[in-house]
Amino acid sequence: MLSKKPTARMVSAFILTGSLLGAGASLPTEPVEAASTMDSASAIAKDHALTTLHEIHNKAFSGEMPYTAMGLKINENTQKEVYETFGPSPEPSNTDETFDYYHAEMGQPGFAFAYNDDKTISQIRYFGTNVERDHNLGSITPKVLGNQLGSADEIRHISSTNEINYIYKTGNYELQFIVGENQTVDHINLLEAK
């Protein structure tokens, strides 16, 4: 006749082991699910960044930028029209600075405008968004530029800031993608082609 103690021990061991294996079995799926969610979020961010890149590139052929700055064109619209669109600059241009800066706000990208002597826009600078930057300029690298827009027409090293300027001709205008040390686009300049 079998003792009840070994049977009780086996049942207890089974229950404990089953519980531990059950808990342990869920652990490997959690990192996989988290990694899958992160990969999905990263893919969405990159898609948003590519959409932004193409919108900026397409608008550059008409001398303008998308989003809030749409309709403000290089050498056509004036500082007064920029102020009508954006309001008075929170950091107006002065003798030391040539740009009127409009910082990024919740979901709105930042811009800066420089002007010719006649107060028409000479340059529009796009800074992207600060929050979720990877959905914007933070996911655009030199490799992405090459894959999406082809080889740059010109590449310049900016020694004063240790940045690289990837220049793309867009008809009568040029886009300058300023890439920082982190190998992502810091900002984009749009100006008349030289």
C-alpha atoms as one frame of an Amber mdcrd trajectory, in Angstrom:
protein
   0.000   0.000   0.000   1.316   3.404  -0.928   1.803   6.070   1.623  -0.251
   9.243   1.152   2.769  11.431   1.902   4.631  10.764  -1.416   1.402  11.301
  -3.332   0.753  14.531  -1.487   4.335  15.616  -2.173   3.940  14.837  -5.887
   0.676  16.764  -6.065   2.234  19.689  -4.188   5.306  19.600  -6.451   3.088
  19.479  -9.519   1.016  22.408  -8.321   4.109  24.441  -7.435   5.941  23.527
 -10.623   2.860  24.124 -12.723   2.416  27.524 -11.134   6.061  28.414 -11.613
   6.104  27.171 -15.191   2.834  28.967 -15.866   4.273  32.223 -14.546   7.565
  31.535 -16.270   5.798  30.755 -19.534   4.237  34.212 -19.598   7.558  35.980
 -19.037   9.083  35.258 -22.449   5.985  36.544 -24.247   6.003  39.886 -22.404
   9.353  41.063 -23.832   8.353  39.748 -27.247   5.071  41.675 -27.071   6.886
  44.786 -25.798   9.474  44.507 -28.571   6.695  44.037 -31.108   4.901  47.126
 -29.784   8.151  49.114 -29.866   8.874  47.944 -33.425   5.353  48.962 -34.428
   5.740  52.393 -32.809   9.123  52.823 -34.485   7.644  51.912 -37.878   4.819
  54.429 -37.394   7.338  57.128 -36.408   9.439  56.415 -39.498   6.342  56.527
 -41.732   5.403  59.932 -40.288   8.966  61.167 -40.803   8.955  59.998 -44.449
   5.608  61.705 -45.043   7.067  64.928 -43.612  10.187  64.584 -45.763   8.173
  64.161 -48.972   5.764  66.996 -48.127   8.692  69.360 -47.543  10.484  68.218
 -50.706   7.368  68.557 -52.878   6.498  72.039 -51.550  10.089  73.233 -52.066
   9.584  73.246 -55.848   7.138  76.146 -55.399   9.384  77.972 -52.892   7.317
  77.217 -49.812   7.073  74.890 -46.836   4.067  72.829 -45.741   2.054  73.060
 -42.531   1.596  76.450 -40.872   3.986  78.125 -43.347   2.073  76.975 -46.435
   1.393  79.874 -48.776   4.425  81.880 -47.634   6.840  81.859 -50.580  10.474
  82.784 -50.979  10.954  86.235 -52.625   7.171  86.808 -52.812   5.653  87.108
 -49.360   6.738  89.726 -46.832   7.611  89.894 -43.168   4.225  91.553 -42.615
   2.500  88.489 -44.124   4.586  86.187 -41.907   3.367  88.204 -38.905  -0.229
  87.942 -40.160   0.155  84.155 -40.362   2.206  83.473 -37.238   1.750  86.626
 -35.174   4.584  88.889 -34.086   7.744  86.887 -33.646   8.435  85.921 -30.046
  12.113  86.411 -30.927  12.139  89.149 -33.557  15.127  89.642 -35.802  17.650
  92.265 -34.795  21.109  93.377 -35.868  22.719  90.187 -34.504  20.088  87.717
 -35.735  18.704  87.564 -39.231  15.707  85.327 -38.437  12.292  85.686 -36.844
  11.878  82.484 -34.805   8.619  80.671 -34.071   9.238  77.821 -31.665   7.493
  74.488 -31.891   4.322  74.289 -29.818   2.197  71.253 -28.926   2.061  69.351
 -32.191   3.100  72.365 -34.280   6.558  72.467 -35.881   8.938  75.371 -35.370
   9.906  77.792 -38.155  12.232  80.725 -38.691  12.165  83.343 -41.465  14.959
  85.521 -42.878  14.280  88.491 -45.154  15.724  90.349 -48.115  16.312  94.107
 -47.948  12.796  94.671 -49.334  11.387  92.538 -46.452  10.368  89.641 -48.703
  11.207  86.190 -47.357  14.714  85.069 -48.327  14.794  81.838 -46.324  12.407
  79.571 -44.456  13.888  77.309 -41.822  11.959  74.264 -40.583  12.811  72.877
 -37.117  10.211  70.136 -36.880   8.510  69.207 -33.650  10.014  68.893 -30.183
   7.633  66.248 -28.817   7.890  62.853 -30.529  10.767  64.156 -32.634  11.221
  60.651 -34.080   7.901  61.194 -35.917   9.535  64.126 -37.682  13.149  65.125
 -38.293  14.513  62.752 -35.660  14.062  59.740 -37.965  15.621  61.365 -41.040
  19.269  60.389 -41.501  21.656  60.815 -44.453  20.828  57.229 -45.447  17.086
  58.016 -45.453  17.753  61.141 -47.564  19.711  59.055 -50.069  17.073  56.316
 -50.206  14.150  58.734 -50.536  15.544  61.697 -52.521  18.642  60.233 -54.164
  22.149  61.622 -53.878  22.493  65.195 -52.681  23.459  67.744 -55.335  26.066
  69.086 -52.955  27.392  68.244 -49.493  29.132  70.838 -47.296  30.768  70.553
 -43.887  29.838  73.389 -41.522  33.006  73.723 -39.452  31.569  76.233 -36.956
  28.893  73.771 -35.793  30.412  70.459 -36.940  27.252  69.748 -38.955  26.884
  68.464 -42.500  24.662  70.249 -45.040  23.027  67.977 -47.659  21.762  70.231
 -50.452  19.028  69.214 -52.898  18.066  71.431 -55.844  14.316  71.850 -56.269
  13.922  73.911 -59.433  14.597  77.572 -58.597  15.094  76.684 -54.929  17.225
  74.443 -52.792  16.606  72.443 -49.654  19.436  72.214 -47.179  19.191  69.323
 -44.713  21.420  70.170 -41.763  22.561  66.935 -40.089  23.953  67.086 -36.557
  26.483  64.913 -34.782  23.728  62.433 -33.874  23.351  61.725 -37.622  19.752
  62.966 -37.818  18.410  66.113 -39.469  18.471  69.029 -37.034  16.643  71.480
 -39.321  15.921  72.201 -42.979  16.570  75.452 -44.857  14.670  76.499 -47.969
  16.107  79.318 -50.065  16.597  80.466 -53.630  19.044  78.268 -55.546  22.483
  79.735 -56.076
